[in-house]
Coordinates of C-alpha atoms in Angstrom, one line a residue:
M25 CA -87.2 12.6 -5.1
A26 CA -88.9 14.4 -2.2
Y27 CA -87.3 16.3 0.7
G28 CA -88.7 16.2 4.2
H29 CA -90.2 13.5 6.4
D30 CA -93.6 13.1 4.8
V31 CA -95.4 13.7 1.5
S32 CA -99.0 14.7 1.1
I33 CA -101.5 11.9 0.3
P34 CA -105.0 13.3 1.2
G35 CA -106.8 11.2 3.9
V36 CA -103.8 8.9 4.5
N37 CA -101.8 8.7 7.7
W38 CA -98.0 8.3 8.1
T39 CA -97.1 9.1 4.6
H40 CA -93.3 9.0 5.1
A41 CA -91.4 10.1 2.0
G42 CA -89.0 7.1 2.3
L43 CA -92.0 4.7 2.2
C44 CA -94.4 6.4 -0.2
H45 CA -92.3 8.3 -2.6
N46 CA -88.5 7.8 -2.6
Y47 CA -86.9 4.6 -3.7
P48 CA -84.7 2.6 -1.1
L49 CA -81.0 2.8 -1.2
I50 CA -81.0 -0.9 -2.2
L51 CA -84.1 -2.4 -3.7
V52 CA -84.8 -6.1 -4.2
S53 CA -88.0 -6.5 -6.3
G54 CA -89.4 -9.5 -8.1
C55 CA -86.3 -11.5 -7.4
E56 CA -85.4 -15.0 -6.3
N57 CA -82.4 -16.6 -4.7
V58 CA -80.7 -13.4 -3.5
R59 CA -77.9 -12.9 -1.0
I60 CA -76.8 -9.5 0.4
T61 CA -74.1 -10.3 2.9
G62 CA -71.1 -8.7 4.5
G63 CA -69.3 -7.7 6.4
G64 CA -70.1 -4.3 5.3
T65 CA -72.1 -1.1 6.1
L66 CA -75.1 0.6 4.6
R67 CA -74.8 4.2 5.7
G68 CA -77.7 6.6 5.4
M69 CA -77.9 10.4 5.3
D70 CA -75.3 12.2 7.3
P71 CA -75.2 15.9 6.1
G72 CA -77.7 18.2 7.8
S73 CA -78.2 16.0 10.9
E74 CA -77.3 17.3 14.3
C75 CA -79.0 14.4 16.0
E76 CA -76.8 13.4 19.0
D77 CA -78.7 10.2 19.7
G78 CA -81.1 8.3 17.5
T79 CA -83.5 8.0 20.4
N80 CA -83.4 11.6 21.8
P81 CA -86.7 13.3 21.0
N82 CA -85.1 16.7 21.5
T83 CA -82.6 16.4 18.7
I84 CA -84.1 13.7 16.4
W85 CA -86.0 16.2 14.2
I86 CA -83.1 18.6 13.6
G87 CA -82.6 19.1 9.8
C88 CA -85.5 16.8 8.9
Q89 CA -87.0 19.1 6.4
N90 CA -83.8 19.3 4.4
K91 CA -83.1 15.6 4.2
I92 CA -83.9 13.1 1.5
H93 CA -85.5 10.3 3.5
L94 CA -85.0 6.8 2.1
I95 CA -85.1 3.2 3.4
L96 CA -81.7 1.6 3.4
L97 CA -82.9 -1.8 2.2
G98 CA -86.3 -2.5 0.7
M99 CA -87.6 -5.8 -0.6
Y100 CA -90.8 -6.5 -2.5
D101 CA -92.3 -9.6 -4.1
S102 CA -89.2 -11.7 -3.7
R103 CA -88.3 -15.2 -2.5
N104 CA -85.4 -17.0 -1.0
V105 CA -83.4 -14.0 0.3
E106 CA -80.5 -13.9 2.8
I107 CA -79.5 -10.7 4.5
S108 CA -76.6 -11.3 6.8
D109 CA -73.5 -9.8 8.5
L110 CA -74.4 -6.2 7.7
E111 CA -74.4 -2.9 9.7
L112 CA -77.1 -0.3 8.9
I113 CA -76.3 3.1 10.3
R114 CA -77.6 6.7 10.0
A115 CA -81.0 5.7 8.7
N116 CA -83.5 8.5 8.6
V117 CA -86.7 6.4 8.2
Y118 CA -87.3 2.6 8.3
H119 CA -84.1 0.5 8.2
I120 CA -85.5 -2.5 6.4
S121 CA -88.9 -3.1 4.8
T122 CA -90.0 -6.6 3.6
Y123 CA -93.2 -6.7 1.6
A124 CA -94.9 -9.6 -0.1
C125 CA -91.8 -11.8 0.4
E126 CA -91.3 -15.4 1.4
N127 CA -88.4 -17.4 2.8
V128 CA -86.2 -14.5 4.1
Y129 CA -83.4 -14.9 6.6
F130 CA -81.9 -11.9 8.5
G131 CA -78.8 -12.9 10.4
N132 CA -76.3 -10.8 12.3
V133 CA -77.8 -7.4 11.1
T134 CA -77.0 -4.4 13.3
M135 CA -79.1 -1.2 13.0
H136 CA -78.2 1.9 15.1
E137 CA -77.4 5.7 15.0
A138 CA -80.8 6.7 13.5
T139 CA -80.7 10.3 12.3
C140 CA -84.5 11.0 12.2
A141 CA -87.8 9.8 13.6
S142 CA -89.7 6.7 12.3
G143 CA -86.6 4.6 12.6
D144 CA -88.4 1.2 12.5
G145 CA -86.1 -1.8 12.4
I146 CA -87.3 -4.7 10.3
G147 CA -90.8 -4.3 8.8
I148 CA -92.6 -7.4 7.6
G149 CA -95.9 -6.8 5.7
I150 CA -98.1 -7.4 2.7
G151 CA -98.5 -11.2 3.2
S152 CA -94.8 -12.0 3.9
K153 CA -94.2 -15.5 5.2
N154 CA -91.4 -17.7 6.5
I155 CA -89.2 -15.0 7.9
V156 CA -86.3 -15.6 10.4
V157 CA -84.7 -12.7 12.3
D158 CA -81.7 -14.2 14.0
R159 CA -78.9 -12.5 16.0
C160 CA -79.9 -9.0 15.0
F161 CA -79.5 -5.8 17.0
L162 CA -81.4 -2.6 16.9
R163 CA -81.3 0.6 18.9
S164 CA -83.7 3.2 17.4
N165 CA -86.6 5.5 18.1
D166 CA -89.4 3.5 16.6
D167 CA -90.7 -0.1 16.5
G168 CA -88.1 -2.9 16.3
V169 CA -89.6 -6.0 14.5
V170 CA -92.9 -5.0 12.9
L171 CA -95.6 -7.5 11.9
C172 CA -98.1 -5.5 9.8
S173 CA -101.1 -7.2 8.2
S174 CA -102.7 -4.7 5.9
Y175 CA -105.1 -5.1 3.0
N176 CA -105.3 -2.4 0.3
E177 CA -102.5 -0.2 1.7
P178 CA -102.8 3.3 0.3
R179 CA -99.1 4.1 0.9
G180 CA -97.8 1.5 -1.6
L181 CA -97.4 3.8 -4.7
V182 CA -93.9 3.6 -6.0
W183 CA -91.7 0.7 -5.3
W184 CA -94.1 -1.6 -3.5
F185 CA -97.8 -2.2 -3.9
P186 CA -100.6 -3.8 -2.0
K187 CA -102.0 -7.2 -3.2
P188 CA -105.7 -7.1 -2.3
D189 CA -106.4 -10.4 -4.1
A190 CA -103.6 -12.3 -2.4
D191 CA -103.2 -14.1 0.9
N192 CA -102.1 -11.2 3.1
C193 CA -101.5 -13.2 6.3
I194 CA -98.2 -12.6 8.1
S195 CA -97.3 -16.1 9.1
N196 CA -94.4 -18.3 10.2
I197 CA -92.2 -15.6 11.6
R198 CA -89.3 -16.5 14.0
L199 CA -87.4 -13.9 16.1
T200 CA -84.4 -15.4 18.0
H201 CA -81.2 -14.5 19.7
S202 CA -81.6 -10.8 19.0
C203 CA -81.5 -7.5 21.0
I204 CA -84.2 -5.1 19.9
F205 CA -84.7 -1.7 21.5
G206 CA -87.2 0.7 20.0
G207 CA -90.7 2.0 20.4
H208 CA -91.8 -1.6 20.7
G209 CA -89.4 -4.4 20.7
L210 CA -91.8 -6.6 18.8
T211 CA -95.0 -5.1 17.6
F212 CA -98.3 -6.4 16.1
I213 CA -100.1 -4.2 13.5
P214 CA -103.3 -6.0 12.5
W215 CA -104.7 -3.5 9.9
G216 CA -106.6 -5.9 7.7
T217 CA -110.2 -5.3 8.7
D218 CA -111.1 -4.0 5.2
N219 CA -110.4 -7.4 3.6
P220 CA -113.7 -9.0 2.6
D221 CA -112.2 -12.4 3.7
L222 CA -110.8 -11.8 7.1
S223 CA -109.0 -15.2 7.2
K224 CA -106.5 -13.8 4.6
Q225 CA -105.4 -11.1 7.1
E226 CA -104.3 -13.0 10.1
I227 CA -101.0 -12.6 11.9
S228 CA -100.2 -16.2 12.9
D229 CA -97.6 -18.7 13.8
I230 CA -95.2 -16.2 15.5
V231 CA -92.4 -17.4 17.7
A232 CA -90.0 -15.2 19.7
Y233 CA -87.5 -16.6 22.1
D234 CA -84.0 -15.9 23.6
N235 CA -84.2 -12.2 22.8
I236 CA -83.8 -8.9 24.7
L237 CA -86.8 -6.8 24.0
G238 CA -87.1 -3.3 25.1
G239 CA -88.2 0.3 24.5
G240 CA -91.6 1.7 25.3
Y241 CA -93.0 -1.8 25.3
S242 CA -91.1 -5.1 25.0
V243 CA -94.1 -6.4 23.0
G244 CA -96.8 -4.0 21.8
T245 CA -99.3 -3.1 19.1
W246 CA -101.0 -0.5 17.0
C247 CA -104.4 -2.1 16.8
D248 CA -106.7 0.4 15.2
N249 CA -106.8 0.2 11.4
P250 CA -106.3 3.8 10.2
Y251 CA -107.4 3.1 6.7
Y252 CA -110.8 1.6 7.4
G253 CA -113.5 2.3 10.1
E254 CA -114.1 5.6 11.8
Q255 CA -112.8 8.6 9.9
P256 CA -111.1 10.8 10.6
F257 CA -108.8 8.3 12.3
T258 CA -108.6 8.7 16.1
N259 CA -106.8 5.6 17.2
T260 CA -109.5 4.8 19.7
E261 CA -111.6 2.1 18.1
Q262 CA -111.7 -1.0 20.3
D263 CA -112.3 -3.7 17.7
A264 CA -110.7 -2.4 14.4
Y265 CA -108.1 -5.1 14.2
S266 CA -107.7 -8.3 12.2
P267 CA -107.0 -11.7 13.9
V268 CA -103.9 -12.7 15.8
K269 CA -103.4 -16.3 16.6
N270 CA -100.8 -19.1 17.3
V271 CA -98.2 -17.0 19.1
R272 CA -95.4 -18.2 21.4
I273 CA -93.2 -15.6 23.2
Y274 CA -90.9 -17.1 25.9
D275 CA -87.5 -17.1 27.4
N276 CA -86.7 -13.5 26.5
I277 CA -85.5 -10.7 28.7
Y278 CA -88.2 -8.1 28.8
L279 CA -86.9 -4.5 29.5
A280 CA -90.4 -3.1 29.4
K281 CA -94.0 -4.3 29.8
A282 CA -95.8 -6.2 27.1
D283 CA -99.3 -5.2 26.1
L284 CA -101.6 -6.0 23.2
L285 CA -104.2 -3.5 24.3
T286 CA -107.6 -4.5 22.9
I287 CA -106.5 -7.4 20.8
K288 CA -108.2 -10.7 21.8
A289 CA -105.7 -13.1 20.3
T290 CA -106.2 -16.9 20.4
N291 CA -103.7 -19.6 21.1
I292 CA -101.1 -17.2 22.4
I293 CA -98.8 -18.5 25.2
T294 CA -96.1 -16.2 26.7
D295 CA -94.1 -15.7 29.8
C296 CA -94.5 -11.9 29.6
G297 CA -98.1 -11.6 30.8
L298 CA -99.9 -11.8 27.4
I299 CA -102.7 -14.3 27.4
S300 CA -105.3 -15.7 25.0
A301 CA -108.9 -14.5 24.8
S302 CA -111.2 -16.0 27.4
D303 CA -114.0 -16.6 24.9
F304 CA -114.3 -17.8 21.3
Q305 CA -113.4 -15.3 18.7
H306 CA -115.6 -15.8 15.6
G307 CA -117.0 -18.8 17.4
D308 CA -120.0 -18.7 15.0
F309 CA -117.7 -18.4 11.9
E310 CA -119.5 -15.2 11.0
R311 CA -118.0 -11.8 10.1
R312 CA -118.5 -8.9 12.5
N313 CA -117.9 -5.2 11.6
G314 CA -118.0 -6.0 7.9
Q315 CA -120.1 -5.4 4.9
N316 CA -122.7 -7.7 3.5
G317 CA -121.1 -10.8 1.9
W318 CA -117.9 -10.4 3.9
I319 CA -116.7 -13.6 5.6
A320 CA -114.6 -14.6 8.6
G321 CA -113.5 -18.1 7.3
L322 CA -111.3 -19.8 9.9
S323 CA -110.2 -16.5 11.6
N324 CA -108.9 -17.2 15.1
W325 CA -109.3 -21.0 14.7
T326 CA -106.3 -23.2 14.9
Y327 CA -106.4 -26.4 12.9
E328 CA -104.5 -29.6 12.1
K329 CA -105.3 -31.3 8.8
N330 CA -104.8 -34.9 7.8
S331 CA -103.3 -35.8 4.4
S332 CA -106.3 -34.3 2.6
P333 CA -105.9 -30.5 2.0
T334 CA -109.7 -30.1 2.4
S335 CA -109.9 -31.9 5.7
V336 CA -110.6 -28.7 7.7
G337 CA -112.6 -25.7 6.5
V338 CA -115.8 -23.7 6.6
T339 CA -119.0 -24.5 4.9
T340 CA -122.5 -23.1 4.8
N341 CA -125.0 -23.6 7.6
N342 CA -128.5 -22.3 6.9
N343 CA -128.0 -18.6 6.2
G344 CA -124.5 -18.6 7.7
Y345 CA -121.4 -20.7 8.1
C346 CA -119.9 -23.4 10.3
G347 CA -116.6 -25.1 10.7
Y348 CA -115.9 -28.7 9.8
I349 CA -113.4 -31.5 9.8
G350 CA -113.7 -34.1 7.0
N351 CA -112.1 -36.9 5.0
L352 CA -111.5 -38.6 8.3
D353 CA -110.7 -41.8 6.5
K354 CA -107.3 -40.2 5.8
G355 CA -106.6 -39.7 9.5
N356 CA -107.4 -37.4 12.4
A357 CA -108.1 -33.7 11.9
R358 CA -108.6 -31.1 14.6
L359 CA -110.3 -27.7 14.7
Y360 CA -110.1 -25.6 17.9
Q361 CA -109.2 -22.3 19.6
G362 CA -106.6 -21.8 22.2
L363 CA -108.4 -19.9 25.1
Y364 CA -107.2 -18.7 28.5
L365 CA -109.6 -19.9 31.1
A366 CA -109.2 -18.3 34.5
R367 CA -109.7 -20.3 37.7
G368 CA -113.5 -20.8 37.8
K369 CA -116.6 -22.6 36.7
H370 CA -116.9 -22.6 32.9
T371 CA -119.9 -23.2 30.7
I372 CA -119.3 -24.0 27.1
K373 CA -122.3 -23.8 24.7
V374 CA -121.7 -25.2 21.2
D375 CA -123.7 -26.6 18.2
L376 CA -122.4 -30.0 16.9
K377 CA -123.3 -32.6 14.3
T378 CA -121.7 -35.3 12.2
S379 CA -122.3 -37.3 9.1
S380 CA -123.5 -40.4 11.0
V381 CA -120.1 -41.0 12.7
T382 CA -119.0 -40.6 16.3
A383 CA -116.7 -37.6 16.7
R384 CA -115.4 -35.8 19.8
F385 CA -115.6 -32.4 21.4
F386 CA -112.7 -31.8 23.7
V387 CA -111.1 -29.4 26.2
Q388 CA -107.4 -30.0 26.5
N389 CA -104.9 -28.3 28.9
V390 CA -102.1 -27.1 26.8
R391 CA -99.6 -27.1 29.7
T392 CA -100.2 -30.7 30.8
N393 CA -101.7 -32.1 27.5
E394 CA -104.5 -33.6 29.6
I395 CA -108.0 -33.9 28.2
V396 CA -110.0 -32.3 31.0
K397 CA -113.4 -32.7 29.4
S398 CA -114.8 -34.4 26.4
I399 CA -118.0 -35.6 24.9
E400 CA -118.8 -37.9 22.0
F401 CA -121.5 -36.9 19.5
S402 CA -123.0 -38.6 16.5
N403 CA -126.2 -36.6 15.8
T404 CA -126.8 -35.7 12.1
E405 CA -128.6 -32.4 12.8
F406 CA -127.1 -29.6 14.7
K407 CA -127.7 -30.0 18.5
T408 CA -126.7 -27.5 21.2
Y409 CA -124.5 -29.0 23.8
E410 CA -123.7 -27.5 27.2
I411 CA -120.5 -28.5 28.9
V412 CA -119.8 -27.4 32.5
F413 CA -116.6 -27.9 34.3
E414 CA -114.3 -26.2 36.9
T415 CA -110.6 -25.4 36.7
Q416 CA -108.7 -24.7 39.9
R417 CA -105.9 -23.1 38.0
S418 CA -105.9 -20.5 35.2
D419 CA -104.4 -21.9 32.1
T420 CA -104.6 -22.1 28.3
Y421 CA -106.9 -24.7 26.8
Y422 CA -107.5 -26.1 23.3
I423 CA -111.3 -26.3 22.9
G424 CA -112.8 -27.8 19.7
I425 CA -113.5 -31.0 17.8
D426 CA -111.5 -33.9 16.4
A427 CA -112.2 -37.2 14.8
G428 CA -112.5 -39.1 18.1
N429 CA -113.5 -42.7 17.1
A430 CA -114.5 -41.7 13.6
K431 CA -112.6 -43.3 10.8
S432 CA -114.5 -41.7 8.0
G433 CA -117.0 -39.0 7.3
S434 CA -117.1 -35.5 8.8
A435 CA -118.0 -33.4 11.9
Y436 CA -119.3 -29.9 12.2
I437 CA -119.1 -27.1 14.8
D438 CA -120.9 -23.8 15.2
N439 CA -121.9 -21.1 17.7
A440 CA -119.2 -21.9 20.2
S441 CA -119.0 -19.7 23.3
V442 CA -117.6 -19.8 26.9
S443 CA -118.8 -18.1 30.0
T444 CA -116.9 -18.2 33.3
E445 CA -118.0 -17.7 36.9
S446 CA -115.2 -16.9 39.2
L447 CA -114.5 -19.0 42.3
P448 CA -113.8 -17.3 45.6
V449 CA -110.2 -16.8 46.6
P450 CA -109.4 -18.0 50.1
K451 CA -107.9 -15.5 52.5
Y452 CA -105.2 -17.9 53.9
Y453 CA -103.3 -20.5 51.9
R454 CA -99.9 -21.9 51.0
T455 CA -98.4 -22.6 47.6
N456 CA -95.1 -24.0 46.3
M457 CA -95.8 -22.5 42.8
D458 CA -96.4 -26.0 41.4
D459 CA -100.0 -26.6 42.8
D460 CA -103.4 -25.2 42.1
N461 CA -103.1 -22.7 45.0
V462 CA -100.7 -20.6 42.9
D463 CA -103.7 -19.3 41.0
F464 CA -104.9 -17.5 44.1
L465 CA -102.2 -15.0 43.4
D466 CA -102.6 -12.1 41.1
K467 CA -99.2 -12.5 39.4
G468 CA -99.2 -9.5 37.2
I469 CA -96.2 -9.8 34.8
W470 CA -94.5 -12.3 37.1
S471 CA -94.4 -15.8 35.7
I472 CA -93.8 -19.4 36.8
I473 CA -90.4 -20.6 35.7
D474 CA -88.5 -23.9 36.1
L475 CA -85.4 -23.4 38.2
D476 CA -83.3 -26.6 38.5
N477 CA -86.5 -28.7 38.3
N478 CA -88.3 -26.5 40.8
K479 CA -91.1 -24.2 40.0
V480 CA -90.7 -20.6 41.3
L481 CA -92.5 -17.3 40.6
A482 CA -90.2 -14.8 39.0
A483 CA -90.3 -11.1 38.0
P484 CA -89.0 -10.7 34.4
I485 CA -85.4 -10.1 33.7
G486 CA -85.0 -6.3 33.3
N487 CA -88.1 -5.7 35.5
S488 CA -88.8 -2.1 36.2
L489 CA -91.8 -2.1 38.6
S490 CA -94.1 -5.0 39.3
N491 CA -95.8 -6.8 42.2
V492 CA -97.7 -9.9 43.2
N493 CA -101.0 -9.3 44.8
F494 CA -102.6 -11.6 47.4
R495 CA -106.1 -10.3 46.3
N496 CA -107.7 -10.1 49.7
K497 CA -107.7 -7.3 52.2
Y498 CA -105.8 -8.1 55.4
K499 CA -105.7 -6.5 58.8
D500 CA -103.8 -9.0 61.0
F501 CA -101.8 -11.8 59.4
D502 CA -98.6 -13.9 59.2
F503 CA -96.7 -14.2 55.9
I504 CA -93.6 -16.2 54.9
T505 CA -91.7 -16.9 51.7
N506 CA -88.4 -17.9 50.3
I507 CA -87.0 -15.1 48.2
C508 CA -84.1 -14.5 45.9
I509 CA -82.8 -11.5 43.8
R510 CA -81.5 -13.0 40.6
S511 CA -80.5 -9.8 38.8
S512 CA -80.7 -6.1 39.0
T513 CA -80.6 -3.2 36.6
A514 CA -80.7 -0.6 39.4
T515 CA -78.1 2.2 39.4
I516 CA -79.8 4.6 41.8
D517 CA -82.7 2.8 43.4
G518 CA -83.7 -0.8 43.4
N519 CA -85.6 -2.8 46.0
I520 CA -87.6 -5.9 46.9
G521 CA -90.1 -5.8 49.6
F522 CA -93.7 -5.9 50.8
L523 CA -96.6 -3.5 50.5
V524 CA -98.6 -4.0 53.7
R525 CA -102.2 -2.8 54.2
Y526 CA -102.0 -1.4 50.7
M527 CA -105.1 0.8 50.1
D528 CA -104.0 2.6 47.0
D529 CA -100.8 4.1 45.5
N530 CA -100.8 6.8 48.2
N531 CA -101.6 4.8 51.4
F532 CA -99.7 1.8 52.6
Y533 CA -96.7 0.6 54.6
F534 CA -93.6 -0.4 52.6
L535 CA -91.0 -2.9 54.0
E536 CA -88.1 -2.9 51.6
Y537 CA -84.6 -4.0 51.0
N538 CA -82.6 -1.6 48.8
N539 CA -80.0 -3.5 46.9
V540 CA -78.1 -0.5 45.7
E541 CA -77.4 1.1 49.0
N542 CA -77.7 -2.1 51.0
F543 CA -80.2 -1.1 53.7
L544 CA -83.5 -2.3 55.2
R545 CA -86.2 0.4 55.4
V546 CA -89.8 0.8 56.5
R547 CA -91.8 3.7 55.2
K548 CA -95.4 4.7 55.7
F549 CA -97.3 6.5 52.9
V550 CA -100.4 8.5 53.9
N551 CA -102.2 10.5 51.3
G552 CA -99.0 10.6 49.3
S553 CA -96.9 11.9 52.2
V554 CA -93.9 9.7 53.2
D555 CA -92.7 9.0 56.8
V556 CA -89.5 7.0 57.2
I557 CA -90.2 4.7 60.3
R558 CA -87.0 2.7 60.5
V559 CA -83.7 2.2 58.5
I560 CA -81.0 -0.4 59.1
H561 CA -77.8 0.4 57.1
N562 CA -75.1 -2.0 55.9
Y563 CA -77.4 -4.9 55.5
T564 CA -76.6 -7.0 52.4
L565 CA -78.6 -9.7 50.6
K566 CA -76.4 -11.4 48.0
L567 CA -77.6 -11.8 44.5
N568 CA -78.6 -15.4 43.6
E569 CA -78.9 -16.5 47.2
W570 CA -82.2 -17.5 48.8
Y571 CA -83.4 -16.1 52.0
T572 CA -86.5 -16.8 54.1
M573 CA -88.5 -13.7 54.9
G574 CA -91.5 -13.4 57.2
V575 CA -93.9 -10.6 58.1
R576 CA -96.2 -10.4 61.1
V577 CA -98.9 -7.7 61.3
K578 CA -101.0 -7.4 64.4
D579 CA -103.0 -4.3 65.1
R580 CA -100.4 -1.5 65.2
T581 CA -97.4 -3.8 65.5
F582 CA -95.2 -4.9 62.6
E583 CA -92.4 -7.5 62.6
W584 CA -90.0 -8.4 59.8
Y585 CA -88.0 -11.6 59.9
I586 CA -85.1 -12.6 57.7
N587 CA -83.6 -16.1 58.0
K588 CA -85.4 -16.7 61.3
E589 CA -84.1 -13.5 62.8
L590 CA -86.3 -10.6 63.8
V591 CA -84.6 -7.7 62.0
I592 CA -87.2 -4.9 62.4
S593 CA -90.1 -4.4 64.8
F594 CA -92.1 -1.3 65.2
T595 CA -95.4 0.0 66.5
D596 CA -97.3 2.7 64.8
N597 CA -99.0 4.8 67.5
D598 CA -100.1 7.6 65.1
S599 CA -103.7 8.4 64.8
N600 CA -103.5 8.0 61.0
F601 CA -102.2 4.4 61.1
I602 CA -103.5 2.3 58.3
R603 CA -105.9 -0.4 59.6
E604 CA -106.5 -2.7 56.6
G605 CA -105.5 -3.2 53.0
E606 CA -104.0 -5.6 50.4
F607 CA -100.7 -7.4 50.8
R608 CA -98.2 -7.4 47.9
V609 CA -94.7 -8.5 47.1
N610 CA -93.1 -5.6 45.3
A611 CA -90.0 -5.5 43.0
Y612 CA -88.4 -2.3 41.6
N613 CA -85.5 -2.5 39.1
V614 CA -84.7 -6.0 40.3
S615 CA -85.8 -9.4 39.1
A616 CA -86.8 -11.3 42.2
M617 CA -88.0 -14.9 42.6
I618 CA -90.3 -16.3 45.4
D619 CA -91.3 -19.8 46.4
D620 CA -93.0 -21.6 49.2
V621 CA -95.4 -18.8 50.0
E622 CA -97.8 -18.8 52.9
I623 CA -100.2 -16.2 54.2
A624 CA -102.0 -17.3 57.4
E625 CA -103.8 -16.1 60.4
V626 CA -101.7 -14.0 62.8
N627 CA -99.6 -15.9 65.4
T628 CA -99.8 -19.2 63.5
I629 CA -96.4 -19.3 61.7
D630 CA -93.2 -19.9 63.7
F631 CA -90.6 -17.7 62.1
T632 CA -87.8 -19.2 64.1
K633 CA -88.1 -22.4 62.1
D634 CA -87.2 -23.2 58.5
N635 CA -89.6 -22.6 55.7
P636 CA -88.8 -25.8 53.7
P637 CA -87.7 -26.4 51.1
I638 CA -85.2 -23.7 50.2
P639 CA -84.9 -24.0 46.4
R640 CA -81.6 -24.5 44.8
T641 CA -80.5 -21.6 42.5
G642 CA -79.1 -23.8 39.8
D643 CA -77.6 -22.0 36.8
A644 CA -78.5 -18.6 38.0
F645 CA -78.7 -15.6 35.7
N646 CA -75.4 -13.7 35.5
L647 CA -75.8 -10.0 34.8
F648 CA -72.3 -9.8 33.2
N649 CA -73.6 -11.9 30.3
V650 CA -76.2 -9.3 29.4
I651 CA -74.3 -6.0 30.1
P652 CA -72.9 -5.7 26.6
V653 CA -76.3 -5.8 25.0
L654 CA -77.9 -3.7 27.6
L655 CA -75.3 -1.1 26.9
L656 CA -76.2 -1.3 23.3
T657 CA -79.8 -0.5 24.1
G658 CA -78.8 2.3 26.4
T659 CA -80.8 0.7 29.2
I660 CA -78.3 0.7 32.0
I661 CA -75.0 2.2 32.9
P662 CA -73.4 -0.4 35.2
R663 CA -71.9 0.6 38.5
K664 CA -68.5 -0.6 39.5
R665 CA -69.9 -3.4 41.6
K666 CA -69.2 -7.1 42.0
Y667 CA -72.0 -9.5 41.2
K668 CA -71.7 -13.0 42.6
T669 CA -73.3 -16.0 41.0
H670 CA -73.8 -19.3 42.8

C-alpha cells in the first residue's frame, strides 16, 4: 500500500498510486454476470482532507501526501456487468475504471465530492466494448467519461494489465441521459500508436446524446501518446494518435466548447462543431509513423459486410496494401470513409480495379442520403480515376466503393485522396437556413437545428461566447434577421447583438441587447478602449419569442431596428471612426437562434415591412428543466427571475 498521489515508475507519466500500485476498494476481475447495485454509497477517503470543493484547485491537494489513494470501483477482464443505483463520494483518484471488459451497463451512478486531483469519472480502456453509460452524474476535477485506446500500457502492474496481443479497440460505447462535469465531459485518448497493427487501436462507434456535458471542454482529447514517440514527452506532437472513427454526438447541452485538437477523425457527425477530416486518412492503406512491417489495416475506414465475414478487408498490392470488398455473391458490401467536404470544387483521385465484374465508386451525402457522384468500373488492373464535382454546401459524405451491379467477385481500392478548391463567398445574400446559401456563413459552434419542422441556426444550449461570421468585410450595408433567445445562463452579463465593422478583438462597434439588465446598448471599441455611445434602459425581449432585427450602416451613420421600429440611430463623428470590417452575430451567455437572414447593399431593405416568415417556437427549451442538473455541475446560480416559455 502506497501513500501519496503518485508512485515512481521511471520514464512513465501519470503514475497515480490508485491506478498503478493500490488495489481498488471494490475489484471485479475475471468475472462474468456480475451486478453491483443499490441504492447505496461507496465512500472514499475522508480523514486528512480539507478540500472544500472537489473542483477547487486551491484546496484539492491539501493532505494529498498523507492519503492512501484508491479507485472506488475497478473492473478488469470481465463480461456482462451491471453497475446501477450507486453513489460514489469522496474519491481521491479515478472513480471507476473499466479495463478489458465487455457488455457493461452503468445506470444511475452519481459521483461527486472528490477529495483529491485526478478525479476521473468512468474510465473505459484496454479494448473494452459494448458499454452503456446511462443516467449518470459526475461533478469532479478531471475528465468525465474517458475513452482510452492504449497498447502496451506501462501503468498496468498490479490489478490490471495491458493485452498487447488483443483487439484493443474501444468500440460500441453509448453515453445517454447523463450530466457530466469535469476536465472534459467526454474525452478521447487515442494512445495506441505503438501497436504494430493500428486497426486494433481504434476508438470507434461512439454515440453520445441527450446529455449535459461541461467542464474545461464539453468534448475534448489528450491526443499525444506519452508512451511512444518523442521522448521525453512534451504533449506537442501533432500526429501521435491512433484512429478515431464512426462517432455521433448530438442533442446534448454543451456547457463548454468541443475540440479534438489535431485528431483527424473520420465519419464523425456532431452538432457541437466537431467535423470529419477533409481528406482520406490511410487512404493508401499504408502505415505512417511506424516501424518496418507495421500495418494500418482498415484504420479510419468504415465498412458494411455481407453475410461473409471476409467480405471486406485488406490485401497485398505490389509492395503495399489495398482495400477490397469480396464474396459479392452473398450480397452487397461497402468500404468507405466519412469525410467533411467544405463548399467548393473537389477532386478525388483513386486507384480502382475488379475481378472482371462491374462495381461502383460513389460519393454519398450523409444528410440527404443522395448519391451525388458515382462511376462504374470493371478494369482488372489498377487504374487511376479522377472524379471532379462541386458542392454548394459543406457536409459529410461517404466516399468509397460498393458492389454496384456486381453479383459476384470482388472490387479493390487504393491511393484515395481528396483536394478541395474553395468557391468564392458572395458579399450579399439571403438564407433561410435550409438552402445552399447557409454555407456562406462561418457558423462557428452554432448549428442548424429543426424547430417545429423549420430549420434555424442556433447557438448551443449553455453557450458562453460564440458568433456567426459573414466572412466578408463590409463598409456600408443593410442586414435583417429573425432572432430569438431560447435560454440563458447569464447571472451578471448576457447579451445578443451584432459586431459591426469588426477589425479584430479590440476594434469594432457592438450593438447589443443585455438580457440580465434589460437594456439596449451601443459601444465602440478602439484599440481596446471602450466608448459607450448609446443606452436605452427598460427594454425587454422575452425568452422564446421571435423578433425581427435590422441594421443599416452607411458611412458614419448606424441604425438599429427591432420589429419594424427604429430603436437606435447615431452618427460617429469622431476622427477614429471605424470605416470597414466584418459583420458578426454575437451571443454571450445566451443560446440564441436566427433565421431568414439577409445581408444586402445599403438602402435596399425596407425595415418597416415584415421579414417573413417568422418561425414558430414550437416546444421551446425551458430553463427550469435544466436548473437542477446545472446546479449539480456548479455552472449557474439562478437569479430570482421568471422565465416564460411559449
